[in-house]
């Protein structure tokens, strides 16, 4: 399913580094971090299925990982995979399913078990967003500076303004799966070094990311103060500091 346009070569040399965005995001949301990451390797970004391109016929994590794996097939790897939220889940599930493809993981604000949570209220809220957003200023006024930039980087711009780059029902069903199953087993199979980054104002269930690190001898957990779910945009300097220290330590 993955076309050539889904994987974007952002330049650099050496160790391949893959950046995976969160739900309702796009490859472009990593743009402010690509320049310094190029100092550590050859950087690629990826647009997940269902985000500006067709979604899998079945909206399972396995289907998204298969789509990602197909996009990586022409490359030797292994990759340092850096993921935010949904991208973090896909990163460690890729490592579980295809351990030969992954050399290390950076996982931002995502946990293995959201069972019992529902996406219905969230999807209803999105459906009521005032689309299109006619101007950039409208986006920032509605979402605030951090989320506004995230959506500006993600949305599709048309003649009359900015629109969601995917279907609300698709986004809802992607996240609904997380409320029905857990991903602890996939995490338990991971053996590569991992950095787990959680924001102070996280959306993850309390304590789960710490527990992930405790169960994996090669994992490090970092909590970043004054950061929400978009840690890398809320506190970009702190995010860069801990990620660079991790990448430098890989040898």
PDB file of C-alpha atoms in Angstrom:
ATOM      1  CA  UNK A   1       0.000   0.000   0.000  1.00  0.00           C
ATOM      2  CA  UNK A   2       2.767   2.449   0.869  1.00  0.00           C
ATOM      3  CA  UNK A   3       3.739   4.621  -2.054  1.00  0.00           C
ATOM      4  CA  UNK A   4       7.092   6.284  -2.546  1.00  0.00           C
ATOM      5  CA  UNK A   5       5.661   9.622  -1.440  1.00  0.00           C
ATOM      6  CA  UNK A   6       4.905   8.321   2.063  1.00  0.00           C
ATOM      7  CA  UNK A   7       8.588   8.180   3.031  1.00  0.00           C
ATOM      8  CA  UNK A   8      10.494  11.459   2.757  1.00  0.00           C
ATOM      9  CA  UNK A   9      14.275  11.738   2.554  1.00  0.00           C
ATOM     10  CA  UNK A  10      15.205  14.715   4.747  1.00  0.00           C
ATOM     11  CA  UNK A  11      18.969  14.471   4.216  1.00  0.00           C
ATOM     12  CA  UNK A  12      21.982  13.774   6.374  1.00  0.00           C
ATOM     13  CA  UNK A  13      24.487  10.926   6.398  1.00  0.00           C
ATOM     14  CA  UNK A  14      25.157   7.828   8.453  1.00  0.00           C
ATOM     15  CA  UNK A  15      22.781   5.954  10.742  1.00  0.00           C
ATOM     16  CA  UNK A  16      19.244   6.047   9.295  1.00  0.00           C
ATOM     17  CA  UNK A  17      16.771   7.829  11.585  1.00  0.00           C
ATOM     18  CA  UNK A  18      13.023   7.497  11.010  1.00  0.00           C
ATOM     19  CA  UNK A  19      10.508   9.985  12.440  1.00  0.00           C
ATOM     20  CA  UNK A  20       6.911   8.848  12.973  1.00  0.00           C
ATOM     21  CA  UNK A  21       4.157  11.376  13.717  1.00  0.00           C
ATOM     22  CA  UNK A  22       1.139  11.093  15.978  1.00  0.00           C
ATOM     23  CA  UNK A  23      -2.553  10.673  15.220  1.00  0.00           C
ATOM     24  CA  UNK A  24      -3.868  13.431  12.942  1.00  0.00           C
ATOM     25  CA  UNK A  25      -0.294  14.593  12.309  1.00  0.00           C
ATOM     26  CA  UNK A  26       1.950  14.425   9.278  1.00  0.00           C
ATOM     27  CA  UNK A  27       5.602  14.053   8.365  1.00  0.00           C
ATOM     28  CA  UNK A  28       5.790  17.851   8.263  1.00  0.00           C
ATOM     29  CA  UNK A  29       5.232  18.130  12.026  1.00  0.00           C
ATOM     30  CA  UNK A  30       8.872  17.085  12.509  1.00  0.00           C
ATOM     31  CA  UNK A  31      10.219  19.918  10.362  1.00  0.00           C
ATOM     32  CA  UNK A  32      11.595  21.997  13.240  1.00  0.00           C
ATOM     33  CA  UNK A  33      13.618  19.028  14.535  1.00  0.00           C
ATOM     34  CA  UNK A  34      14.994  17.659  11.280  1.00  0.00           C
ATOM     35  CA  UNK A  35      17.963  20.098  11.101  1.00  0.00           C
ATOM     36  CA  UNK A  36      19.550  19.049  14.397  1.00  0.00           C
ATOM     37  CA  UNK A  37      18.683  15.388  13.887  1.00  0.00           C
ATOM     38  CA  UNK A  38      20.651  15.478  10.610  1.00  0.00           C
ATOM     39  CA  UNK A  39      23.748  15.915  12.784  1.00  0.00           C
ATOM     40  CA  UNK A  40      23.153  12.402  14.083  1.00  0.00           C
ATOM     41  CA  UNK A  41      22.262  10.488  10.933  1.00  0.00           C
ATOM     42  CA  UNK A  42      20.337  10.293   7.679  1.00  0.00           C
ATOM     43  CA  UNK A  43      16.826  11.457   8.520  1.00  0.00           C
ATOM     44  CA  UNK A  44      13.576  10.257   6.988  1.00  0.00           C
ATOM     45  CA  UNK A  45      10.005  11.208   7.829  1.00  0.00           C
ATOM     46  CA  UNK A  46       6.895   9.179   7.083  1.00  0.00           C
ATOM     47  CA  UNK A  47       3.215   9.940   6.499  1.00  0.00           C
ATOM     48  CA  UNK A  48       1.117   7.254   8.166  1.00  0.00           C
ATOM     49  CA  UNK A  49      -1.639   5.604   6.176  1.00  0.00           C
ATOM     50  CA  UNK A  50      -4.966   7.401   6.556  1.00  0.00           C
ATOM     51  CA  UNK A  51      -3.184  10.743   6.895  1.00  0.00           C
ATOM     52  CA  UNK A  52      -3.364  12.338   3.470  1.00  0.00           C
ATOM     53  CA  UNK A  53      -3.346   8.953   1.743  1.00  0.00           C
ATOM     54  CA  UNK A  54      -5.557   5.840   1.860  1.00  0.00           C
ATOM     55  CA  UNK A  55      -6.058   4.039   5.149  1.00  0.00           C
ATOM     56  CA  UNK A  56      -5.713   0.257   5.487  1.00  0.00           C
ATOM     57  CA  UNK A  57      -8.891  -1.713   4.908  1.00  0.00           C
ATOM     58  CA  UNK A  58      -8.705  -2.830   8.553  1.00  0.00           C
ATOM     59  CA  UNK A  59      -7.693  -0.149  11.026  1.00  0.00           C
ATOM     60  CA  UNK A  60      -5.446  -2.289  13.183  1.00  0.00           C
ATOM     61  CA  UNK A  61      -2.018  -1.424  14.498  1.00  0.00           C
ATOM     62  CA  UNK A  62      -0.696  -4.480  12.668  1.00  0.00           C
ATOM     63  CA  UNK A  63      -1.975  -3.087   9.357  1.00  0.00           C
ATOM     64  CA  UNK A  64      -0.277   0.262   9.943  1.00  0.00           C
ATOM     65  CA  UNK A  65       2.973  -1.463  10.885  1.00  0.00           C
ATOM     66  CA  UNK A  66       2.784  -3.621   7.764  1.00  0.00           C
ATOM     67  CA  UNK A  67       2.322  -0.475   5.667  1.00  0.00           C
ATOM     68  CA  UNK A  68       5.346   1.110   7.347  1.00  0.00           C
ATOM     69  CA  UNK A  69       7.447  -2.022   6.934  1.00  0.00           C
ATOM     70  CA  UNK A  70       6.626  -2.086   3.223  1.00  0.00           C
ATOM     71  CA  UNK A  71       7.854   1.489   2.862  1.00  0.00           C
ATOM     72  CA  UNK A  72      11.132   0.568   4.573  1.00  0.00           C
ATOM     73  CA  UNK A  73      11.679  -2.611   2.543  1.00  0.00           C
ATOM     74  CA  UNK A  74      14.031  -1.061  -0.064  1.00  0.00           C
ATOM     75  CA  UNK A  75      16.405   0.172   2.666  1.00  0.00           C
ATOM     76  CA  UNK A  76      18.998  -1.825   4.551  1.00  0.00           C
ATOM     77  CA  UNK A  77      18.541  -0.350   8.033  1.00  0.00           C
ATOM     78  CA  UNK A  78      18.477  -0.940  10.893  1.00  0.00           C
ATOM     79  CA  UNK A  79      16.780   2.301  11.887  1.00  0.00           C
ATOM     80  CA  UNK A  80      16.708   4.477  14.944  1.00  0.00           C
ATOM     81  CA  UNK A  81      12.956   5.044  15.120  1.00  0.00           C
ATOM     82  CA  UNK A  82      11.661   8.157  16.853  1.00  0.00           C
ATOM     83  CA  UNK A  83       7.910   8.253  17.369  1.00  0.00           C
ATOM     84  CA  UNK A  84       5.350  10.541  18.951  1.00  0.00           C
ATOM     85  CA  UNK A  85       2.081   9.134  20.346  1.00  0.00           C
ATOM     86  CA  UNK A  86       0.616   6.861  17.635  1.00  0.00           C
ATOM     87  CA  UNK A  87       4.017   6.962  15.952  1.00  0.00           C
ATOM     88  CA  UNK A  88       5.643   5.712  19.159  1.00  0.00           C
ATOM     89  CA  UNK A  89       3.240   2.766  19.294  1.00  0.00           C
ATOM     90  CA  UNK A  90       3.955   1.936  15.664  1.00  0.00           C
ATOM     91  CA  UNK A  91       7.676   2.239  16.392  1.00  0.00           C
ATOM     92  CA  UNK A  92       7.798  -0.359  19.139  1.00  0.00           C
ATOM     93  CA  UNK A  93       5.362  -2.655  17.322  1.00  0.00           C
ATOM     94  CA  UNK A  94       7.629  -2.427  14.258  1.00  0.00           C
ATOM     95  CA  UNK A  95      10.553  -3.430  16.477  1.00  0.00           C
ATOM     96  CA  UNK A  96       8.530  -6.338  17.861  1.00  0.00           C
ATOM     97  CA  UNK A  97       7.400  -7.574  14.441  1.00  0.00           C
ATOM     98  CA  UNK A  98      10.622  -6.829  12.537  1.00  0.00           C
ATOM     99  CA  UNK A  99      13.493  -6.650  15.046  1.00  0.00           C
ATOM    100  CA  UNK A 100      16.040  -6.622  12.234  1.00  0.00           C
ATOM    101  CA  UNK A 101      14.723  -3.243  11.091  1.00  0.00           C
ATOM    102  CA  UNK A 102      15.180  -1.336  14.372  1.00  0.00           C
ATOM    103  CA  UNK A 103      18.386  -0.513  16.249  1.00  0.00           C
ATOM    104  CA  UNK A 104      16.951   1.864  18.879  1.00  0.00           C
ATOM    105  CA  UNK A 105      13.723   3.598  19.883  1.00  0.00           C
ATOM    106  CA  UNK A 106      12.714   7.048  21.104  1.00  0.00           C
ATOM    107  CA  UNK A 107       9.107   6.929  22.304  1.00  0.00           C
ATOM    108  CA  UNK A 108       7.205  10.087  23.213  1.00  0.00           C
ATOM    109  CA  UNK A 109       4.065  10.191  25.348  1.00  0.00           C
ATOM    110  CA  UNK A 110       2.497   6.832  24.519  1.00  0.00           C
ATOM    111  CA  UNK A 111       1.580   3.882  26.716  1.00  0.00           C
ATOM    112  CA  UNK A 112       0.632   0.258  26.052  1.00  0.00           C
ATOM    113  CA  UNK A 113      -2.787   0.095  27.712  1.00  0.00           C
ATOM    114  CA  UNK A 114      -5.651   2.547  27.228  1.00  0.00           C
ATOM    115  CA  UNK A 115      -8.354  -0.072  27.719  1.00  0.00           C
ATOM    116  CA  UNK A 116     -11.657   1.352  28.890  1.00  0.00           C
ATOM    117  CA  UNK A 117     -11.197   4.708  27.265  1.00  0.00           C
ATOM    118  CA  UNK A 118     -13.486   5.740  24.428  1.00  0.00           C
ATOM    119  CA  UNK A 119     -12.823   8.010  21.463  1.00  0.00           C
ATOM    120  CA  UNK A 120     -16.468   8.904  20.834  1.00  0.00           C
ATOM    121  CA  UNK A 121     -16.543  12.270  22.647  1.00  0.00           C
ATOM    122  CA  UNK A 122     -13.224  13.255  21.108  1.00  0.00           C
ATOM    123  CA  UNK A 123     -14.446  12.377  17.596  1.00  0.00           C
ATOM    124  CA  UNK A 124     -17.661  14.337  18.126  1.00  0.00           C
ATOM    125  CA  UNK A 125     -15.612  17.366  19.156  1.00  0.00           C
ATOM    126  CA  UNK A 126     -13.468  17.115  16.010  1.00  0.00           C
ATOM    127  CA  UNK A 127     -16.572  16.842  13.847  1.00  0.00           C
ATOM    128  CA  UNK A 128     -17.668  20.210  15.226  1.00  0.00           C
ATOM    129  CA  UNK A 129     -14.444  22.000  14.358  1.00  0.00           C
ATOM    130  CA  UNK A 130     -15.196  25.065  12.179  1.00  0.00           C
ATOM    131  CA  UNK A 131     -13.736  23.779   8.924  1.00  0.00           C
ATOM    132  CA  UNK A 132     -12.320  25.161   6.823  1.00  0.00           C
ATOM    133  CA  UNK A 133     -10.008  27.379   8.831  1.00  0.00           C
ATOM    134  CA  UNK A 134      -9.792  30.324   6.466  1.00  0.00           C
ATOM    135  CA  UNK A 135      -6.461  31.708   7.662  1.00  0.00           C
ATOM    136  CA  UNK A 136      -3.387  30.682   9.624  1.00  0.00           C
ATOM    137  CA  UNK A 137      -4.482  33.074  12.336  1.00  0.00           C
ATOM    138  CA  UNK A 138      -7.801  31.222  12.665  1.00  0.00           C
ATOM    139  CA  UNK A 139      -5.919  27.988  13.338  1.00  0.00           C
ATOM    140  CA  UNK A 140      -3.757  29.551  16.026  1.00  0.00           C
ATOM    141  CA  UNK A 141      -6.708  31.313  17.633  1.00  0.00           C
ATOM    142  CA  UNK A 142      -8.699  28.073  17.817  1.00  0.00           C
ATOM    143  CA  UNK A 143      -5.938  25.657  18.904  1.00  0.00           C
ATOM    144  CA  UNK A 144      -3.323  27.871  20.546  1.00  0.00           C
ATOM    145  CA  UNK A 145       0.297  28.291  19.474  1.00  0.00           C
ATOM    146  CA  UNK A 146       1.606  24.733  19.923  1.00  0.00           C
ATOM    147  CA  UNK A 147      -1.318  22.650  18.661  1.00  0.00           C
ATOM    148  CA  UNK A 148      -2.042  25.336  16.068  1.00  0.00           C
ATOM    149  CA  UNK A 149       1.383  24.838  14.509  1.00  0.00           C
ATOM    150  CA  UNK A 150       0.950  21.055  14.648  1.00  0.00           C
ATOM    151  CA  UNK A 151      -2.311  21.252  12.718  1.00  0.00           C
ATOM    152  CA  UNK A 152      -1.028  23.910  10.347  1.00  0.00           C
ATOM    153  CA  UNK A 153       1.760  21.469   9.472  1.00  0.00           C
ATOM    154  CA  UNK A 154      -0.749  18.636   9.063  1.00  0.00           C
ATOM    155  CA  UNK A 155      -3.905  19.988   7.472  1.00  0.00           C
ATOM    156  CA  UNK A 156      -4.541  20.130   3.739  1.00  0.00           C
ATOM    157  CA  UNK A 157      -4.608  23.663   2.333  1.00  0.00           C
ATOM    158  CA  UNK A 158      -7.251  24.304  -0.327  1.00  0.00           C
ATOM    159  CA  UNK A 159      -8.367  27.487  -2.058  1.00  0.00           C
ATOM    160  CA  UNK A 160     -10.761  28.401   0.758  1.00  0.00           C
ATOM    161  CA  UNK A 161      -8.608  27.409   3.729  1.00  0.00           C
ATOM    162  CA  UNK A 162      -7.275  24.492   5.764  1.00  0.00           C
ATOM    163  CA  UNK A 163      -9.042  21.130   6.135  1.00  0.00           C
ATOM    164  CA  UNK A 164      -8.409  17.894   7.989  1.00  0.00           C
ATOM    165  CA  UNK A 165      -6.208  15.641   5.871  1.00  0.00           C
ATOM    166  CA  UNK A 166      -8.181  12.539   6.749  1.00  0.00           C
ATOM    167  CA  UNK A 167     -11.568  11.211   7.781  1.00  0.00           C
ATOM    168  CA  UNK A 168     -12.824  11.814  11.320  1.00  0.00           C
ATOM    169  CA  UNK A 169     -14.282   8.302  11.506  1.00  0.00           C
ATOM    170  CA  UNK A 170     -10.910   6.875  10.501  1.00  0.00           C
ATOM    171  CA  UNK A 171      -9.098   8.846  13.183  1.00  0.00           C
ATOM    172  CA  UNK A 172     -11.734   7.792  15.732  1.00  0.00           C
ATOM    173  CA  UNK A 173     -11.449   4.111  14.829  1.00  0.00           C
ATOM    174  CA  UNK A 174      -7.650   4.169  14.962  1.00  0.00           C
ATOM    175  CA  UNK A 175      -7.736   5.418  18.536  1.00  0.00           C
ATOM    176  CA  UNK A 176     -10.744   3.262  19.444  1.00  0.00           C
ATOM    177  CA  UNK A 177      -8.583   0.160  18.971  1.00  0.00           C
ATOM    178  CA  UNK A 178      -6.329   1.370  21.764  1.00  0.00           C
ATOM    179  CA  UNK A 179      -9.284   1.330  24.151  1.00  0.00           C
ATOM    180  CA  UNK A 180      -9.995  -2.324  23.378  1.00  0.00           C
ATOM    181  CA  UNK A 181      -6.595  -4.050  23.661  1.00  0.00           C
ATOM    182  CA  UNK A 182      -3.145  -3.673  25.152  1.00  0.00           C
ATOM    183  CA  UNK A 183       0.352  -3.731  23.665  1.00  0.00           C
ATOM    184  CA  UNK A 184       2.351  -4.974  26.646  1.00  0.00           C
ATOM    185  CA  UNK A 185       3.261  -8.199  24.866  1.00  0.00           C
ATOM    186  CA  UNK A 186       4.841  -6.333  21.970  1.00  0.00           C
ATOM    187  CA  UNK A 187       6.775  -4.175  24.397  1.00  0.00           C
ATOM    188  CA  UNK A 188       7.983  -7.239  26.324  1.00  0.00           C
ATOM    189  CA  UNK A 189       9.688  -8.561  23.196  1.00  0.00           C
ATOM    190  CA  UNK A 190      11.785  -5.410  22.650  1.00  0.00           C
ATOM    191  CA  UNK A 191      15.528  -5.782  23.237  1.00  0.00           C
ATOM    192  CA  UNK A 192      16.978  -2.636  21.607  1.00  0.00           C
ATOM    193  CA  UNK A 193      17.924   0.486  23.598  1.00  0.00           C
ATOM    194  CA  UNK A 194      14.944   2.764  24.194  1.00  0.00           C
ATOM    195  CA  UNK A 195      14.347   6.278  25.465  1.00  0.00           C
ATOM    196  CA  UNK A 196      10.878   6.907  26.902  1.00  0.00           C
ATOM    197  CA  UNK A 197       9.857  10.566  27.106  1.00  0.00           C
ATOM    198  CA  UNK A 198       6.722  11.636  28.970  1.00  0.00           C
ATOM    199  CA  UNK A 199       5.313  15.121  29.371  1.00  0.00           C
ATOM    200  CA  UNK A 200       4.325  16.466  32.773  1.00  0.00           C
ATOM    201  CA  UNK A 201       0.798  16.953  31.420  1.00  0.00           C
ATOM    202  CA  UNK A 202       0.667  13.606  29.672  1.00  0.00           C
ATOM    203  CA  UNK A 203      -2.373  11.924  28.153  1.00  0.00           C
ATOM    204  CA  UNK A 204      -1.037   8.485  29.094  1.00  0.00           C
ATOM    205  CA  UNK A 205      -2.388   6.416  32.007  1.00  0.00           C
ATOM    206  CA  UNK A 206      -0.511   7.207  35.194  1.00  0.00           C
ATOM    207  CA  UNK A 207       2.732   5.314  35.691  1.00  0.00           C
ATOM    208  CA  UNK A 208       2.662   3.193  32.565  1.00  0.00           C
ATOM    209  CA  UNK A 209       5.672   4.710  30.847  1.00  0.00           C
ATOM    210  CA  UNK A 210       7.742   4.337  34.020  1.00  0.00           C
ATOM    211  CA  UNK A 211       6.647   0.714  34.190  1.00  0.00           C
ATOM    212  CA  UNK A 212       7.694   0.210  30.565  1.00  0.00           C
ATOM    213  CA  UNK A 213      11.190   1.374  31.478  1.00  0.00           C
ATOM    214  CA  UNK A 214      11.285  -0.791  34.605  1.00  0.00           C
ATOM    215  CA  UNK A 215      10.441  -3.881  32.571  1.00  0.00           C
ATOM    216  CA  UNK A 216      13.136  -3.238  29.955  1.00  0.00           C
ATOM    217  CA  UNK A 217      16.768  -3.197  31.151  1.00  0.00           C
ATOM    218  CA  UNK A 218      17.826  -1.200  28.086  1.00  0.00           C
ATOM    219  CA  UNK A 219      15.261   1.569  28.547  1.00  0.00           C
ATOM    220  CA  UNK A 220      15.581   5.023  30.076  1.00  0.00           C
ATOM    221  CA  UNK A 221      12.587   7.053  31.270  1.00  0.00           C
ATOM    222  CA  UNK A 222      12.562  10.875  31.239  1.00  0.00           C
ATOM    223  CA  UNK A 223       9.746  13.130  32.413  1.00  0.00           C
ATOM    224  CA  UNK A 224       9.868  16.648  30.977  1.00  0.00           C
ATOM    225  CA  UNK A 225       8.371  19.416  33.099  1.00  0.00           C
ATOM    226  CA  UNK A 226       5.894  21.928  31.677  1.00  0.00           C
ATOM    227  CA  UNK A 227       5.261  19.750  28.630  1.00  0.00           C
ATOM    228  CA  UNK A 228       1.944  18.482  27.354  1.00  0.00           C
ATOM    229  CA  UNK A 229       1.336  15.675  24.905  1.00  0.00           C
ATOM    230  CA  UNK A 230       3.349  17.438  22.179  1.00  0.00           C
ATOM    231  CA  UNK A 231       6.532  17.282  24.231  1.00  0.00           C
ATOM    232  CA  UNK A 232       8.855  17.965  21.300  1.00  0.00           C
ATOM    233  CA  UNK A 233       6.991  21.188  20.498  1.00  0.00           C
ATOM    234  CA  UNK A 234       6.088  22.271  24.045  1.00  0.00           C
ATOM    235  CA  UNK A 235       9.661  21.981  25.337  1.00  0.00           C
ATOM    236  CA  UNK A 236      11.838  21.648  22.236  1.00  0.00           C
ATOM    237  CA  UNK A 237      15.143  22.445  23.941  1.00  0.00           C
ATOM    238  CA  UNK A 238      14.641  19.858  26.687  1.00  0.00           C
ATOM    239  CA  UNK A 239      13.429  17.326  24.135  1.00  0.00           C
ATOM    240  CA  UNK A 240      16.501  17.898  21.986  1.00  0.00           C
ATOM    241  CA  UNK A 241      18.828  17.628  24.990  1.00  0.00           C
ATOM    242  CA  UNK A 242      17.595  14.217  26.127  1.00  0.00           C
ATOM    243  CA  UNK A 243      17.309  12.806  22.601  1.00  0.00           C
ATOM    244  CA  UNK A 244      20.817  13.934  21.648  1.00  0.00           C
ATOM    245  CA  UNK A 245      22.258  12.441  24.824  1.00  0.00           C
ATOM    246  CA  UNK A 246      20.541   9.163  23.993  1.00  0.00           C
ATOM    247  CA  UNK A 247      21.705   9.161  20.357  1.00  0.00           C
ATOM    248  CA  UNK A 248      25.269  10.037  21.373  1.00  0.00           C
ATOM    249  CA  UNK A 249      25.252   7.121  23.791  1.00  0.00           C
ATOM    250  CA  UNK A 250      24.368   4.582  21.124  1.00  0.00           C
ATOM    251  CA  UNK A 251      27.967   4.570  19.938  1.00  0.00           C
TER     252      UNK A 251
END
